[in-house]
Coordinates of C-alpha atoms and ligand atoms in Angstrom, one line a residue:
M1 CA 6.2 -21.8 15.4
T2 CA 3.4 -23.1 13.1
P3 CA 4.5 -22.5 9.5
I4 CA 1.9 -19.8 7.6
R5 CA 1.4 -21.6 4.2
W6 CA 1.2 -18.7 1.6
G7 CA -0.5 -18.9 -2.0
I8 CA 1.1 -16.0 -4.3
A9 CA -2.2 -14.0 -6.8
S10 CA -0.4 -12.9 -9.8
T11 CA 3.1 -13.4 -11.1
G12 CA 4.0 -9.4 -12.1
N13 CA 6.4 -7.5 -10.5
I14 CA 5.5 -6.7 -6.8
S15 CA 4.5 -10.9 -6.7
G16 CA 8.1 -11.7 -7.9
S17 CA 9.2 -9.1 -4.7
M18 CA 7.0 -10.8 -2.6
A19 CA 8.1 -14.3 -3.0
T20 CA 11.5 -13.4 -2.8
A21 CA 11.1 -11.5 0.9
L22 CA 8.6 -14.6 2.0
A23 CA 11.6 -16.7 1.0
G24 CA 13.7 -15.0 4.0
V25 CA 11.0 -14.7 6.4
D26 CA 10.8 -17.5 9.3
G27 CA 8.1 -19.6 9.2
A28 CA 6.6 -18.4 5.9
D29 CA 6.1 -21.1 3.6
I30 CA 5.1 -20.6 -0.1
V31 CA 2.7 -23.4 -1.2
A32 CA 1.6 -22.4 -4.2
V33 CA 1.3 -19.6 -7.1
G34 CA -2.0 -18.9 -9.1
S35 CA -2.0 -16.8 -12.5
R36 CA -4.1 -16.4 -15.2
T37 CA -2.5 -18.9 -17.5
Q38 CA -0.7 -22.3 -16.5
D39 CA 2.2 -21.2 -18.3
T40 CA 3.0 -18.0 -16.3
A41 CA 2.2 -20.3 -13.6
D42 CA 5.0 -22.9 -14.1
A43 CA 7.2 -20.3 -14.9
F44 CA 7.1 -18.5 -11.7
A45 CA 6.6 -21.4 -9.8
A46 CA 10.5 -22.9 -11.1
E47 CA 11.8 -19.6 -10.4
H48 CA 11.0 -19.2 -6.9
S49 CA 10.6 -22.9 -6.0
I50 CA 7.1 -23.4 -5.6
P51 CA 5.9 -26.7 -5.3
N52 CA 2.0 -25.9 -6.6
A53 CA 1.0 -24.0 -9.9
H54 CA -2.4 -23.1 -10.4
G55 CA -3.7 -21.8 -14.2
S56 CA -6.6 -19.6 -12.4
F57 CA -7.3 -17.8 -9.4
T58 CA -10.2 -19.4 -8.4
A59 CA -7.7 -23.0 -8.5
L60 CA -5.4 -21.2 -6.2
C61 CA -8.4 -20.3 -4.1
A62 CA -9.7 -23.8 -4.1
D63 CA -6.1 -25.1 -2.8
P64 CA -6.6 -26.3 0.7
E65 CA -3.2 -26.3 1.4
I66 CA -3.3 -22.5 1.1
D67 CA -3.6 -20.2 4.7
V68 CA -3.2 -16.7 3.2
I69 CA -3.5 -15.2 -0.2
Y70 CA -1.2 -12.3 -1.6
I71 CA -2.9 -10.6 -4.1
G72 CA -0.2 -8.7 -6.3
S73 CA -3.0 -7.7 -9.1
P74 CA -4.0 -4.4 -10.9
H75 CA -6.1 -1.9 -9.1
H76 CA -9.1 -2.9 -10.6
E77 CA -9.1 -7.0 -10.1
H78 CA -8.5 -6.3 -5.9
H79 CA -12.1 -6.1 -4.8
G80 CA -13.2 -9.1 -6.9
M81 CA -10.1 -11.4 -6.1
T82 CA -10.5 -10.2 -2.2
I83 CA -13.7 -11.2 -2.1
E84 CA -13.3 -14.5 -4.0
A85 CA -10.5 -15.5 -1.6
L86 CA -12.3 -14.9 1.6
D87 CA -15.5 -16.3 0.6
A88 CA -13.2 -19.7 -0.2
G89 CA -12.0 -19.3 3.4
K90 CA -8.3 -18.1 2.9
H91 CA -7.1 -15.0 4.8
V92 CA -5.8 -12.3 2.4
L93 CA -2.6 -9.9 2.0
C94 CA -4.1 -7.4 -0.7
E95 CA -1.7 -5.0 -2.5
K96 CA -2.3 -0.9 -2.3
A97 CA -4.3 0.7 -3.5
F98 CA -6.8 -1.7 -1.7
A99 CA -9.7 -1.0 -4.2
L100 CA -10.4 1.8 -6.8
N101 CA -13.0 3.3 -4.3
R102 CA -14.3 3.8 -0.5
P103 CA -17.5 1.3 -1.2
E104 CA -15.2 -1.4 -2.8
A105 CA -13.0 -1.4 0.4
E106 CA -16.5 -1.5 2.3
E107 CA -17.3 -4.7 0.7
M108 CA -14.0 -6.1 0.9
V109 CA -14.2 -5.7 5.0
A110 CA -17.8 -6.9 5.2
A111 CA -16.2 -9.9 3.2
A112 CA -13.5 -10.7 5.9
R113 CA -15.8 -10.2 8.8
R114 CA -18.7 -12.5 6.9
N115 CA -15.9 -15.0 6.4
E116 CA -14.1 -14.1 10.1
R117 CA -10.5 -14.6 7.9
F118 CA -7.9 -11.8 8.5
L119 CA -7.7 -9.1 5.7
M120 CA -4.8 -6.2 5.2
E121 CA -4.1 -4.0 2.8
A122 CA -0.4 -4.3 2.1
M123 CA 0.9 -1.0 2.8
W124 CA 4.4 -2.2 3.3
S125 CA 5.6 1.4 4.5
W126 CA 3.7 1.3 7.6
F127 CA 6.0 -1.8 9.0
M128 CA 9.5 -0.2 7.9
P129 CA 11.4 0.5 10.7
G130 CA 12.7 3.9 10.0
W131 CA 8.7 5.0 9.7
H132 CA 8.4 3.9 13.4
E133 CA 11.4 5.5 14.1
V134 CA 10.4 8.6 13.2
R135 CA 7.6 8.5 14.8
N136 CA 9.0 7.2 18.0
R137 CA 11.2 10.3 17.9
I138 CA 8.2 13.0 17.4
E139 CA 6.8 11.4 20.2
A140 CA 9.7 12.0 21.9
D141 CA 9.2 15.8 21.6
A142 CA 12.8 15.5 19.2
I143 CA 11.8 18.2 16.8
G144 CA 8.6 20.1 18.9
D145 CA 4.9 19.6 17.6
I146 CA 4.9 19.2 13.7
V147 CA 3.8 22.1 11.7
S148 CA 4.6 20.8 8.3
I149 CA 5.2 17.7 6.3
D150 CA 6.2 17.5 2.5
A151 CA 6.5 14.6 0.5
N152 CA 7.0 13.7 -3.3
F153 CA 6.8 10.6 -5.2
A154 CA 6.9 11.0 -9.0
I155 CA 8.8 8.5 -11.3
P156 CA 8.5 8.4 -15.0
I157 CA 6.6 5.8 -16.1
P158 CA 6.0 6.5 -20.0
D159 CA 4.1 3.3 -21.4
P160 CA 0.7 4.6 -22.7
N161 CA -0.7 0.8 -22.8
G162 CA 0.7 0.1 -19.4
R163 CA -1.4 -0.5 -15.9
H164 CA -0.5 3.2 -14.8
R165 CA -2.0 5.3 -17.6
R166 CA -5.2 2.9 -18.2
L167 CA -8.3 4.1 -16.8
D168 CA -10.2 0.9 -17.1
M169 CA -7.2 -0.6 -14.7
G170 CA -7.4 1.7 -11.8
G171 CA -4.5 4.0 -13.2
G172 CA -3.0 7.7 -12.0
A173 CA -0.3 8.7 -10.4
L174 CA -2.4 9.2 -7.0
L175 CA -3.9 5.4 -6.4
D176 CA 0.2 4.0 -7.6
L177 CA 2.5 6.3 -5.9
G178 CA 1.0 9.4 -4.7
I179 CA -1.0 7.3 -1.9
Y180 CA 2.9 7.1 -0.5
P181 CA 2.9 10.7 0.3
L182 CA -0.4 10.8 1.9
S183 CA 0.6 7.6 4.1
I184 CA 3.5 9.1 5.6
S185 CA 1.7 12.5 6.2
R186 CA -1.5 10.1 8.1
F187 CA 1.2 7.9 9.6
L188 CA 2.5 10.4 11.7
L189 CA -0.3 13.0 11.5
G190 CA -3.7 11.0 11.6
E191 CA -6.3 11.4 9.3
P192 CA -6.8 15.2 7.6
T193 CA -9.7 17.3 8.2
D194 CA -9.5 18.7 4.7
V195 CA -7.9 18.4 1.4
R196 CA -7.5 20.3 -1.8
A197 CA -5.9 19.2 -5.3
L198 CA -4.9 20.2 -8.6
G199 CA -3.8 17.6 -11.8
R200 CA -3.1 17.3 -14.9
L201 CA -5.0 14.1 -16.8
T202 CA -3.8 12.2 -19.7
A203 CA -5.8 12.2 -22.7
G204 CA -7.2 8.4 -21.3
G205 CA -8.3 10.2 -18.3
V206 CA -5.9 9.6 -15.6
D207 CA -3.9 11.4 -13.3
A208 CA -0.4 12.4 -14.7
A209 CA 0.4 14.5 -12.4
V210 CA -1.0 15.9 -9.3
A211 CA -0.2 18.5 -6.5
G212 CA -2.0 19.0 -3.1
S213 CA -2.4 20.1 0.6
L214 CA -4.3 18.3 3.6
L215 CA -5.1 20.4 6.9
H216 CA -4.7 18.2 10.1
E217 CA -6.9 18.8 13.5
S218 CA -3.7 20.1 15.1
G219 CA -3.1 22.8 12.6
A220 CA -0.2 20.8 10.4
V221 CA -0.5 20.9 7.3
T222 CA 0.8 18.5 4.4
T223 CA 1.9 19.4 0.6
F224 CA 2.2 16.5 -1.3
S225 CA 2.8 15.7 -5.4
T226 CA 3.2 12.7 -7.4
S227 CA 3.6 12.3 -11.2
L228 CA 4.1 9.7 -13.7
D229 CA 6.0 12.1 -15.9
G230 CA 9.3 12.8 -14.8
R231 CA 11.4 12.7 -11.3
S232 CA 11.6 14.0 -7.9
D233 CA 13.9 13.6 -5.0
L234 CA 11.6 10.9 -3.5
T235 CA 12.0 12.4 0.5
A236 CA 10.1 13.2 3.4
R237 CA 10.6 16.6 5.4
I238 CA 8.9 16.9 8.4
V239 CA 9.4 20.5 10.1
G240 CA 8.6 20.8 14.1
T241 CA 8.6 23.6 16.1
V242 CA 12.5 23.3 17.4
G243 CA 13.6 20.7 14.3
Q244 CA 13.4 18.7 11.0
I245 CA 13.6 15.6 10.2
E246 CA 14.2 14.6 6.3
I247 CA 13.3 10.7 5.6
H248 CA 15.9 10.2 2.7
A249 CA 14.9 8.7 -0.4
P250 CA 13.1 6.2 -1.1
F251 CA 11.2 7.7 1.6
W252 CA 8.2 5.2 1.7
F253 CA 10.9 2.1 2.5
P254 CA 13.7 3.8 3.8
S255 CA 17.3 3.2 5.4
A256 CA 18.2 6.1 6.9
F257 CA 16.8 9.6 8.0
T258 CA 18.1 12.9 9.6
I259 CA 17.1 15.1 12.6
T260 CA 18.5 18.6 12.7
V261 CA 17.8 21.1 15.9
D262 CA 19.6 24.2 16.2
G263 CA 22.0 23.3 13.1
E264 CA 23.0 20.2 14.5
S265 CA 22.2 17.1 12.8
E266 CA 21.7 13.4 13.7
R267 CA 21.8 10.6 10.9
V268 CA 20.1 7.7 11.8
E269 CA 20.1 4.2 9.9
T270 CA 17.3 1.8 10.4
P271 CA 16.5 -2.0 9.1
N272 CA 15.2 -1.9 5.8
R273 CA 14.3 -5.8 5.0
G274 CA 11.6 -4.4 2.3
L275 CA 8.5 -6.5 2.0
A276 CA 9.4 -9.0 5.2
H277 CA 8.4 -6.8 7.5
E278 CA 4.1 -6.6 6.2
A279 CA 4.6 -10.3 5.8
E280 CA 5.6 -11.3 9.4
H281 CA 3.4 -8.8 10.8
T282 CA 0.6 -10.7 9.1
M283 CA 1.5 -13.7 9.7
E284 CA 1.9 -12.7 13.2
R285 CA -1.6 -11.4 13.3
I286 CA -2.8 -14.6 11.5
R287 CA -1.5 -16.9 14.4
G288 CA -2.9 -14.7 17.2
G289 CA -6.2 -15.4 15.8
H290 CA -7.0 -11.3 14.5
I291 CA -8.8 -10.8 11.5
E292 CA -7.4 -7.5 11.2
S293 CA -4.3 -5.4 11.8
D294 CA -3.8 -3.1 14.7
I295 CA -1.4 -1.2 12.6
Q296 CA -3.3 -0.8 9.1
T297 CA -6.4 -1.2 10.6
W298 CA -9.6 -1.5 8.2
N299 CA -10.3 2.2 9.1
A300 CA -7.1 3.4 8.4
T301 CA -7.7 2.0 4.9
L302 CA -11.6 3.1 4.4
T303 CA -10.7 6.5 5.3
N304 CA -7.5 6.4 2.9
M305 CA -9.8 5.2 0.2
E306 CA -12.3 7.8 1.0
L307 CA -9.5 10.6 0.8
M308 CA -8.1 9.3 -2.7
D309 CA -11.8 9.3 -3.9
E310 CA -12.3 13.2 -2.9
I311 CA -8.9 13.8 -4.4
R312 CA -10.1 12.1 -8.1
R313 CA -13.4 13.8 -6.9
Q314 CA -11.6 17.1 -7.3
L315 CA -9.5 16.1 -10.2
G316 CA -12.1 14.6 -12.2
V317 CA -10.5 11.1 -12.1
F318 CA -13.3 8.4 -12.6
Y319 CA -13.1 4.8 -13.3
P320 CA -15.4 3.1 -15.5
S321 CA -17.7 1.4 -12.8
E322 CA -17.7 4.8 -10.9
T323 CA -19.5 6.6 -13.8
G324 CA -23.5 6.6 -13.8
D325 CA -23.9 5.9 -10.4
G326 CA -23.9 9.3 -8.9
F327 CA -20.0 8.9 -8.3
G328 CA -19.1 10.1 -11.3
Ligands
LIG401 N1 4.5 -2.4 -2.1 C1 4.9 -1.7 -3.8 O1 6.3 -1.6 -3.2 C2 4.6 -2.2 -4.5 C3 5.3 -1.8 -5.9 C4 4.3 -2.2 -6.9 C5 3.6 -2.3 -7.3 N2 2.5 -2.7 -6.2 C6 1.1 -2.6 -6.2 O2 0.9 -4.0 -6.8 C7 -0.1 -4.0 -7.6 C8 0.5 -5.0 -8.7 O3 1.4 -3.7 -9.2 P1 2.5 -4.6 -10.7 O4 3.5 -3.5 -10.9 O5 2.8 -5.9 -9.9 O6 1.6 -4.9 -11.8 P2 2.2 -5.9 -13.0 O7 3.8 -6.2 -13.2 O8 1.5 -5.2 -14.0 O9 1.7 -7.1 -12.7 C9 0.0 -7.6 -12.5 C10 -0.4 -9.3 -12.5 O10 -1.3 -9.1 -12.2 C11 -2.1 -10.3 -12.6 N3 -2.9 -9.9 -13.2 C12 -4.2 -10.3 -12.9 N4 -5.5 -9.7 -13.6 C13 -5.2 -9.2 -14.6 C14 -5.4 -7.8 -15.5 N5 -6.9 -7.9 -15.8 N6 -4.9 -7.3 -16.1 C15 -3.3 -7.3 -16.1 N7 -3.0 -8.2 -15.1 C16 -3.5 -9.1 -14.3 C17 -1.0 -10.5 -14.2 O11 0.1 -11.6 -13.4 P3 -0.8 -13.0 -14.1 O12 -0.7 -13.2 -15.8 O13 -0.1 -14.2 -13.6 O14 -2.0 -13.4 -13.6 C18 0.1 -9.3 -14.0 O15 1.4 -9.9 -14.0 C19 -0.5 -2.8 -7.8 O16 -1.7 -2.9 -6.8 C20 0.6 -1.8 -7.5 O17 0.1 -0.9 -6.9 C21 3.2 -2.5 -4.7

C-alpha cells in the first residue's frame, strides 16, 4: 500500500485530534505541520513526532513531501487556505463547516476541478460505522418509513472572544454544532425541500440558540436545535411507522444505538475510531485517483452550505464578507 503523506494546517484542538488519529491509521504518514508561527509549529511537531514544521501556511503548501493537507483552521479561513493548497497541487481534507457560505464552497470545488486534486469536507460523522449501520437497518425496514427525526447539539461555550462567538471568524452555534443535527437528517433522508428556523443572536450578531424544522420529499419532518449556552442530551431520535431508533450521545460519533419495535428493544454497539474513518476514506479515494468522495460528495457539501445560508438568512446572521453584496 502506497503511504499517503499528510500535512496538517493549524495547531488548534481538532488538528491535535487528527494528528493522534492519523498516527493510528495504516499507510498514513504525517510528514509536516504548518502554523502561523514557527514556535507553535515546532511545539506541535515535537508533541506528535512530526519531522517537518513550517512557520506559515504558504511554506506548508510548498513542501514537496506532502500529498494531502488537512485544514483545521477556523471557518473564515477555510476558503482561502483550501484554494491556496489546491493551487499548490495538494489534495485537501477541510474541516466543517466547509466554508462560510455556498458561494465560497463553489469556488473551493472549482479549484479542486481546475487542479484535478481531491477535495472533501471533513464531516466525520458521515463515515461513522454507527451512522451507516443505522441507515442499513432503516433500509432493511427495521422501523418502517421514517416519520420524523429529532436531534440536538447544545454545549456551553461561554468565551466571548473565542472563535465560536466571533462573527468575523464565522462563529455561531449553527456552523459549529447545528451542522450535526442537520447532517444526521440529510444522511438518512436526503436534502430537505423546506426549512424554517428561529433563534436568538448574541450582541455580536452570531446565533447563540437555534431551533428549526425541515420538511423532506417523503413527507418526513426533522426538528433540530443547537446552542452555545447550556447542554442538551446530545442524542438523535428517529421515529418510523413501526418503531424507533435512538442514537445515543454523542450522536455525531456514536458507539451505540437502540432500536425499539413493539416495546422490544435491541441495543447495537458499533465501532468508533473517531476521525480515522474519514481519513481512511480520503486516502482510499486519493489512491484510487478520485478527486471527489462518493460519500461526502461536493453536491452534498454545497447543498448543506445552501441550507445553512438559508437558516442564517432567516435568523439574520450575516458574516462581514456577506454584507453589502446582496447577501445580507
Ligand atoms: N470534527 C470535529 O469533531 C471538530 C471538532 C472541533 C472543531 N472542528 C472544526 O475544526 C475547525 C477548527 O476548530 P478548533 O476547535 O480546532 O479551533 P481552534 O482550537 O481555535 O484552532 C484553530 C487553529 O487555526 C489556526 N488559525 C489559522 N488562522 C487563524 C485565525 N485567523 N485565527 C485563529 N486561528 C487561526 C490556529 O493555529 P495556528 O496558530 O497553528 O495557525 C488555531 O489554533 C473548525 O472548522 C471547527 O468547526 C471539528
